[in-house]
PDB file of C-alpha atoms in Angstrom:
ATOM      1  CA  MET A1412       5.494  12.940  -4.701  1.00 38.00           C
ATOM      2  CA  GLY A1413       7.180  10.650  -2.239  1.00 43.00           C
ATOM      3  CA  THR A1414       7.594  11.382   1.420  1.00 42.00           C
ATOM      4  CA  SER A1415       7.036  14.969   2.389  1.00 46.00           C
ATOM      5  CA  ALA A1416       7.032  14.572   6.161  1.00 56.00           C
ATOM      6  CA  GLU A1417       9.724  13.479   8.545  1.00 65.00           C
ATOM      7  CA  LYS A1418       9.526   9.758   9.279  1.00 77.00           C
ATOM      8  CA  ASP A1419       8.320   8.778  12.751  1.00 83.00           C
ATOM      9  CA  PHE A1420       9.802   5.267  12.507  1.00 92.00           C
ATOM     10  CA  ASP A1421      13.034   3.472  11.681  1.00 92.00           C
ATOM     11  CA  THR A1422      13.432   1.802   8.290  1.00 94.00           C
ATOM     12  CA  LEU A1423      13.226  -1.987   8.555  1.00 95.00           C
ATOM     13  CA  GLU A1424      16.050  -3.829   6.823  1.00 92.00           C
ATOM     14  CA  LYS A1425      14.978  -7.451   6.394  1.00 94.00           C
ATOM     15  CA  PRO A1426      15.937  -9.945   3.666  1.00 94.00           C
ATOM     16  CA  LYS A1427      13.260 -11.204   1.268  1.00 93.00           C
ATOM     17  CA  ARG A1428      13.739 -14.791   2.456  1.00 94.00           C
ATOM     18  CA  ALA A1429      12.652 -13.746   5.965  1.00 96.00           C
ATOM     19  CA  TRP A1430       9.469 -12.137   4.602  1.00 97.00           C
ATOM     20  CA  ARG A1431       8.751 -15.236   2.504  1.00 96.00           C
ATOM     21  CA  GLY A1432       8.451 -17.286   5.695  1.00 94.00           C
ATOM     22  CA  GLU A1433       6.161 -14.778   7.429  1.00 96.00           C
ATOM     23  CA  LEU A1434       3.620 -13.900   4.733  1.00 97.00           C
ATOM     24  CA  PRO A1435       1.009 -15.775   2.708  1.00 97.00           C
ATOM     25  CA  PRO A1436       2.406 -16.493  -0.800  1.00 97.00           C
ATOM     26  CA  GLU A1437       0.070 -14.019  -2.558  1.00 97.00           C
ATOM     27  CA  SER A1438       1.058 -11.206  -0.161  1.00 98.00           C
ATOM     28  CA  TYR A1439       4.760 -11.994  -0.479  1.00 98.00           C
ATOM     29  CA  ASP A1440       4.490 -11.976  -4.293  1.00 98.00           C
ATOM     30  CA  VAL A1441       2.916  -8.511  -4.359  1.00 98.00           C
ATOM     31  CA  LEU A1442       4.953  -6.949  -1.555  1.00 98.00           C
ATOM     32  CA  PHE A1443       8.422  -8.248  -2.386  1.00 97.00           C
ATOM     33  CA  GLU A1444       8.296  -9.451  -5.993  1.00 95.00           C
ATOM     34  CA  GLU A1445       6.135  -6.499  -7.162  1.00 91.00           C
ATOM     35  CA  GLY A1446       3.312  -8.714  -8.367  1.00 94.00           C
ATOM     36  CA  THR A1447      -0.310  -7.637  -8.813  1.00 94.00           C
ATOM     37  CA  GLU A1448      -3.443  -9.309  -7.548  1.00 96.00           C
ATOM     38  CA  ARG A1449      -6.361  -9.818  -9.933  1.00 96.00           C
ATOM     39  CA  ALA A1450      -8.801  -6.913 -10.055  1.00 96.00           C
ATOM     40  CA  GLY A1451     -11.974  -7.386  -8.049  1.00 96.00           C
ATOM     41  CA  THR A1452     -10.597 -10.103  -5.764  1.00 96.00           C
ATOM     42  CA  SER A1453      -9.890  -8.130  -2.584  1.00 96.00           C
ATOM     43  CA  PRO A1454     -12.479  -7.967   0.200  1.00 96.00           C
ATOM     44  CA  LEU A1455     -10.985  -4.548   1.018  1.00 97.00           C
ATOM     45  CA  ASN A1456     -12.689  -3.164  -2.115  1.00 95.00           C
ATOM     46  CA  HIS A1457     -15.962  -3.241  -0.177  1.00 94.00           C
ATOM     47  CA  GLU A1458     -14.602  -2.185   3.227  1.00 97.00           C
ATOM     48  CA  LYS A1459     -16.640   0.852   4.309  1.00 96.00           C
ATOM     49  CA  ARG A1460     -15.973   0.972   8.064  1.00 98.00           C
ATOM     50  CA  ALA A1461     -13.897   3.673   9.724  1.00 98.00           C
ATOM     51  CA  GLY A1462     -10.365   2.562  10.433  1.00 98.00           C
ATOM     52  CA  THR A1463      -6.770   2.356   9.278  1.00 98.00           C
ATOM     53  CA  PHE A1464      -5.126   0.357   6.497  1.00 98.00           C
ATOM     54  CA  VAL A1465      -1.673  -0.921   7.501  1.00 98.00           C
ATOM     55  CA  CYS A1466       1.112  -2.571   5.515  1.00 98.00           C
ATOM     56  CA  ALA A1467       0.498  -6.331   5.534  1.00 98.00           C
ATOM     57  CA  ALA A1468       4.222  -6.940   6.021  1.00 98.00           C
ATOM     58  CA  CYS A1469       5.376  -4.565   8.776  1.00 98.00           C
ATOM     59  CA  ASN A1470       2.092  -3.040  10.119  1.00 98.00           C
ATOM     60  CA  LEU A1471       3.009   0.574   9.340  1.00 98.00           C
ATOM     61  CA  PRO A1472      -0.231   2.605   8.981  1.00 98.00           C
ATOM     62  CA  LEU A1473      -0.468   3.773   5.350  1.00 98.00           C
ATOM     63  CA  PHE A1474      -4.023   5.039   4.753  1.00 98.00           C
ATOM     64  CA  THR A1475      -7.095   6.062   6.724  1.00 98.00           C
ATOM     65  CA  SER A1476     -10.612   5.140   5.699  1.00 98.00           C
ATOM     66  CA  ASP A1477     -11.371   8.860   5.256  1.00 98.00           C
ATOM     67  CA  ALA A1478      -9.211   8.845   2.103  1.00 98.00           C
ATOM     68  CA  LYS A1479     -10.690   5.634   0.622  1.00 98.00           C
ATOM     69  CA  TYR A1480     -13.086   5.849  -2.311  1.00 97.00           C
ATOM     70  CA  GLU A1481     -14.629   3.625  -4.971  1.00 96.00           C
ATOM     71  CA  SER A1482     -12.574   4.098  -8.133  1.00 97.00           C
ATOM     72  CA  GLY A1483     -14.294   1.400 -10.176  1.00 96.00           C
ATOM     73  CA  THR A1484     -10.924  -0.208 -10.961  1.00 96.00           C
ATOM     74  CA  GLY A1485     -11.341  -3.371  -8.879  1.00 96.00           C
ATOM     75  CA  TRP A1486      -8.605  -2.442  -6.383  1.00 97.00           C
ATOM     76  CA  PRO A1487      -8.855  -0.546  -3.088  1.00 98.00           C
ATOM     77  CA  SER A1488      -8.186   3.112  -3.913  1.00 98.00           C
ATOM     78  CA  PHE A1489      -7.251   6.121  -1.828  1.00 98.00           C
ATOM     79  CA  TYR A1490      -6.789   9.788  -2.708  1.00 98.00           C
ATOM     80  CA  ASP A1491      -4.220  10.464   0.031  1.00 98.00           C
ATOM     81  CA  PHE A1492      -1.847   8.640   2.386  1.00 98.00           C
ATOM     82  CA  ILE A1493      -0.463   9.136   5.879  1.00 98.00           C
ATOM     83  CA  PRO A1494       2.370  11.673   5.389  1.00 97.00           C
ATOM     84  CA  GLY A1495       5.849  10.164   5.404  1.00 96.00           C
ATOM     85  CA  HIS A1496       4.594   6.574   5.208  1.00 97.00           C
ATOM     86  CA  LEU A1497       4.977   5.966   1.446  1.00 98.00           C
ATOM     87  CA  ASP A1498       7.951   6.256  -0.911  1.00 96.00           C
ATOM     88  CA  THR A1499       7.721   6.313  -4.706  1.00 95.00           C
ATOM     89  CA  LYS A1500       9.804   5.310  -7.711  1.00 88.00           C
ATOM     90  CA  ARG A1501       9.322   5.113 -11.483  1.00 82.00           C
ATOM     91  CA  ASP A1502       8.210   1.770 -12.898  1.00 75.00           C
ATOM     92  CA  PHE A1503       8.969   0.912 -16.543  1.00 64.00           C
ATOM     93  CA  LEU A1504       7.390  -2.582 -16.651  1.00 63.00           C
ATOM     94  CA  THR A1505       4.685  -1.469 -19.093  1.00 61.00           C
ATOM     95  CA  LEU A1506       4.978   0.541 -22.311  1.00 65.00           C
ATOM     96  CA  TRP A1507       4.619   3.807 -20.422  1.00 75.00           C
ATOM     97  CA  PRO A1508       6.307   4.849 -17.171  1.00 82.00           C
ATOM     98  CA  ARG A1509       4.226   4.696 -14.008  1.00 85.00           C
ATOM     99  CA  THR A1510       4.797   5.822 -10.437  1.00 94.00           C
ATOM    100  CA  GLU A1511       5.000   2.885  -8.072  1.00 94.00           C
ATOM    101  CA  TYR A1512       4.703   3.339  -4.323  1.00 97.00           C
ATOM    102  CA  HIS A1513       6.036   1.326  -1.419  1.00 97.00           C
ATOM    103  CA  CYS A1514       5.768   1.188   2.346  1.00 98.00           C
ATOM    104  CA  ALA A1515       8.425   3.633   3.557  1.00 98.00           C
ATOM    105  CA  ARG A1516       9.374   1.342   6.437  1.00 98.00           C
ATOM    106  CA  CYS A1517       9.837  -2.134   4.898  1.00 98.00           C
ATOM    107  CA  GLY A1518       9.874  -1.281   1.185  1.00 97.00           C
ATOM    108  CA  GLY A1519       6.888  -3.540   0.458  1.00 98.00           C
ATOM    109  CA  HIS A1520       5.280  -2.774  -2.923  1.00 97.00           C
ATOM    110  CA  GLN A1521       1.715  -1.507  -2.494  1.00 98.00           C
ATOM    111  CA  GLY A1522       0.596  -0.336  -5.936  1.00 96.00           C
ATOM    112  CA  HIS A1523       0.720   2.576  -8.378  1.00 95.00           C
ATOM    113  CA  VAL A1524      -0.409   6.181  -8.133  1.00 96.00           C
ATOM    114  CA  PHE A1525      -2.265   7.909 -10.976  1.00 95.00           C
ATOM    115  CA  ASN A1526      -3.412  11.474 -11.588  1.00 95.00           C
ATOM    116  CA  ASP A1527      -7.102  10.623 -12.097  1.00 97.00           C
ATOM    117  CA  GLY A1528      -8.383  10.644  -8.513  1.00 97.00           C
ATOM    118  CA  PRO A1529     -10.933  12.856  -6.772  1.00 97.00           C
ATOM    119  CA  ARG A1530     -10.425  16.150  -5.010  1.00 96.00           C
ATOM    120  CA  PRO A1531      -8.716  17.388  -3.000  1.00 96.00           C
ATOM    121  CA  THR A1532      -5.507  15.693  -4.271  1.00 97.00           C
ATOM    122  CA  GLY A1533      -6.501  14.437  -7.735  1.00 98.00           C
ATOM    123  CA  LYS A1534      -4.484  11.287  -6.982  1.00 98.00           C
ATOM    124  CA  ARG A1535      -5.540   7.632  -7.095  1.00 98.00           C
ATOM    125  CA  TYR A1536      -3.387   5.353  -4.983  1.00 98.00           C
ATOM    126  CA  CYS A1537      -4.423   2.038  -6.530  1.00 97.00           C
ATOM    127  CA  ASN A1538      -3.493  -0.569  -3.920  1.00 98.00           C
ATOM    128  CA  ASN A1539      -3.238  -4.336  -3.923  1.00 98.00           C
ATOM    129  CA  GLY A1540      -5.556  -5.578  -1.179  1.00 98.00           C
ATOM    130  CA  VAL A1541      -3.194  -8.420  -0.198  1.00 98.00           C
ATOM    131  CA  ALA A1542      -0.562  -5.782   0.623  1.00 98.00           C
ATOM    132  CA  LEU A1543      -2.818  -4.232   3.292  1.00 98.00           C
ATOM    133  CA  ARG A1544      -4.590  -5.181   6.500  1.00 98.00           C
ATOM    134  CA  PHE A1545      -7.620  -3.251   7.756  1.00 98.00           C
ATOM    135  CA  ILE A1546      -7.838  -2.314  11.428  1.00 98.00           C
ATOM    136  CA  PRO A1547     -11.323  -1.067  12.400  1.00 98.00           C
ATOM    137  CA  GLU A1548     -11.615   2.153  14.398  1.00 98.00           C
ATOM    138  CA  GLY A1549     -11.629   1.363  18.110  1.00 98.00           C
ATOM    139  CA  GLU A1550      -9.218  -1.559  17.767  1.00 98.00           C
ATOM    140  CA  ALA A1551      -5.610  -0.999  18.722  1.00 98.00           C
ATOM    141  CA  LEU A1552      -3.208  -0.752  15.807  1.00 98.00           C
ATOM    142  CA  PRO A1553      -0.826  -3.728  15.740  1.00 98.00           C
ATOM    143  CA  PRO A1554       2.752  -3.090  16.866  1.00 97.00           C
ATOM    144  CA  LEU A1555       5.285  -2.564  14.114  1.00 97.00           C
ATOM    145  CA  LYS A1556       6.960  -5.837  13.177  1.00 95.00           C
ATOM    146  CA  GLU A1557      10.677  -6.316  13.508  1.00 90.00           C
TER     147      GLU A1557
END
């Protein structure tokens, strides 16, 4: 896991205090303090339109609606990501190790990936909704933040 494609962007080096001033508190907590939103609270759980899900911090596109599915977990879930746009690391905050994933550009924590997703990947990228923004198909993607 991790990035398998060459990155088409520069990594964004920005201190946490700068992000704190730019993001709503719940987004900052998830993205830069590795918090978790309560299950079932994100409007993105029910988002069914075609479009792109971008990092709520830096606007890097992370997922397309084609890879979104209803996992029944209470968080937006995807079975695949845009190649090169996520990085992973091991998380030992619970009794068992998990694989955590982050935006490859700004390092913002998105969620955890599990091996219980649908075909074709068998993966479930379980994402915090406050860590994403949805851009409907036909709307221009926002520019990457600096």
